[in-house]
Amino acid sequence: MHFQQRQLTRATLLVLREHGLYVCERNGRGHIALELEMPYEEILPVRTERRRQVPRRQLLALLFGALWLGATLVPSGTLASPEVTDFWGWVLVAATGAGGLFFHGLHRWWSQRVLHTARAQVVLPDTPTERAAFQEFATALERRAKTYLRREYGTVNPLGNIEPQLRRVAWLRELDVFSPAEAKALTTRLTGQVPNAPLTSLGQDLDMPFVN
């Protein structure tokens, strides 16, 4: 599965490969600007975020510049004079256009979709037509990573070294690869003991029961 986004200045490709997430970004000329593959061991947890990064300083500078320019261009005369009426008419048109551009930029230019992983994040422009595909890809990435980790690290051997396997089960449980019941069953299989609260009798702790 893959997700691809094309813009005027760059193109981004995300691909679910056998052992990891492949990320490739090309500039407007088609040259590779970034290329990497993140292993599935470094993917979870996966989450998505929509955020806006409005260039406040630049917009404030433009606003003050427009106000200064407007103040210097205000024609002299009464409000009823044709020159003043035409001037304020053009000011209203310019303000309406600027408001429309700001609204468009708020939802298109300065809106971003972020794919968060355990080690990195992929930031893409937020386009309404690609939101569903982006979310579907993020869900598929999480599912693929969990399937891969379960296949590669989810098998236990009670005859092997127990401690590393217990740490691995705890790691997979922390990443939500195993459910609590699955992690408990694997821990019981490795240790031969049911991982419940300590048993007490007459104020003394008893050993955990062993499971054959």
PDB file of C-alpha atoms in Angstrom, residues 3 14 16 21 23 38 43 45-50 112-118 120-124 134-135 137-139 141-142:
ATOM      1  CA  PHE A   3       0.184   7.165  -0.298  1.00  0.00           C
ATOM      2  CA  LEU A  14       4.936   6.799   1.453  1.00  0.00           C
ATOM      3  CA  LEU A  16       4.533   0.096   3.247  1.00  0.00           C
ATOM      4  CA  LEU A  21       7.936   2.458   6.074  1.00  0.00           C
ATOM      5  CA  VAL A  23       9.531   7.754   2.673  1.00  0.00           C
ATOM      6  CA  MET A  38      11.939   3.425   9.036  1.00  0.00           C
ATOM      7  CA  ILE A  43       7.016   2.906  14.115  1.00  0.00           C
ATOM      8  CA  PRO A  45       2.709   4.097  18.332  1.00  0.00           C
ATOM      9  CA  VAL A  46       1.170   5.715  15.246  1.00  0.00           C
ATOM     10  CA  ARG A  47      -1.060   8.767  15.413  1.00  0.00           C
ATOM     11  CA  THR A  48      -2.165  11.533  13.085  1.00  0.00           C
ATOM     12  CA  GLU A  49      -2.619  15.219  13.758  1.00  0.00           C
ATOM     13  CA  ARG A  50      -4.022  18.174  11.884  1.00  0.00           C
ATOM     14  CA  GLN A 112      -0.885  20.435   7.685  1.00  0.00           C
ATOM     15  CA  ARG A 113      -1.388  16.733   8.256  1.00  0.00           C
ATOM     16  CA  VAL A 114       1.231  15.097  10.471  1.00  0.00           C
ATOM     17  CA  LEU A 115       1.964  11.377  10.682  1.00  0.00           C
ATOM     18  CA  HIS A 116       3.621  10.693  14.039  1.00  0.00           C
ATOM     19  CA  THR A 117       5.707   7.581  14.690  1.00  0.00           C
ATOM     20  CA  ALA A 118       7.924   6.612  17.610  1.00  0.00           C
ATOM     21  CA  ALA A 120       9.989  10.615  13.433  1.00  0.00           C
ATOM     22  CA  GLN A 121       7.107  12.524  11.945  1.00  0.00           C
ATOM     23  CA  VAL A 122       6.047  13.137   8.355  1.00  0.00           C
ATOM     24  CA  VAL A 123       4.507  16.559   7.687  1.00  0.00           C
ATOM     25  CA  LEU A 124       2.328  16.995   4.602  1.00  0.00           C
ATOM     26  CA  PHE A 134      -4.144   9.743   4.429  1.00  0.00           C
ATOM     27  CA  GLN A 135      -6.097   8.426   7.412  1.00  0.00           C
ATOM     28  CA  PHE A 137      -2.818   4.838   5.103  1.00  0.00           C
ATOM     29  CA  ALA A 138      -2.061   5.654   8.755  1.00  0.00           C
ATOM     30  CA  THR A 139      -4.446   2.911   9.886  1.00  0.00           C
ATOM     31  CA  LEU A 141       0.620   1.413   8.726  1.00  0.00           C
ATOM     32  CA  GLU A 142      -0.327   0.719  12.338  1.00  0.00           C
TER      33      GLU A 142
END
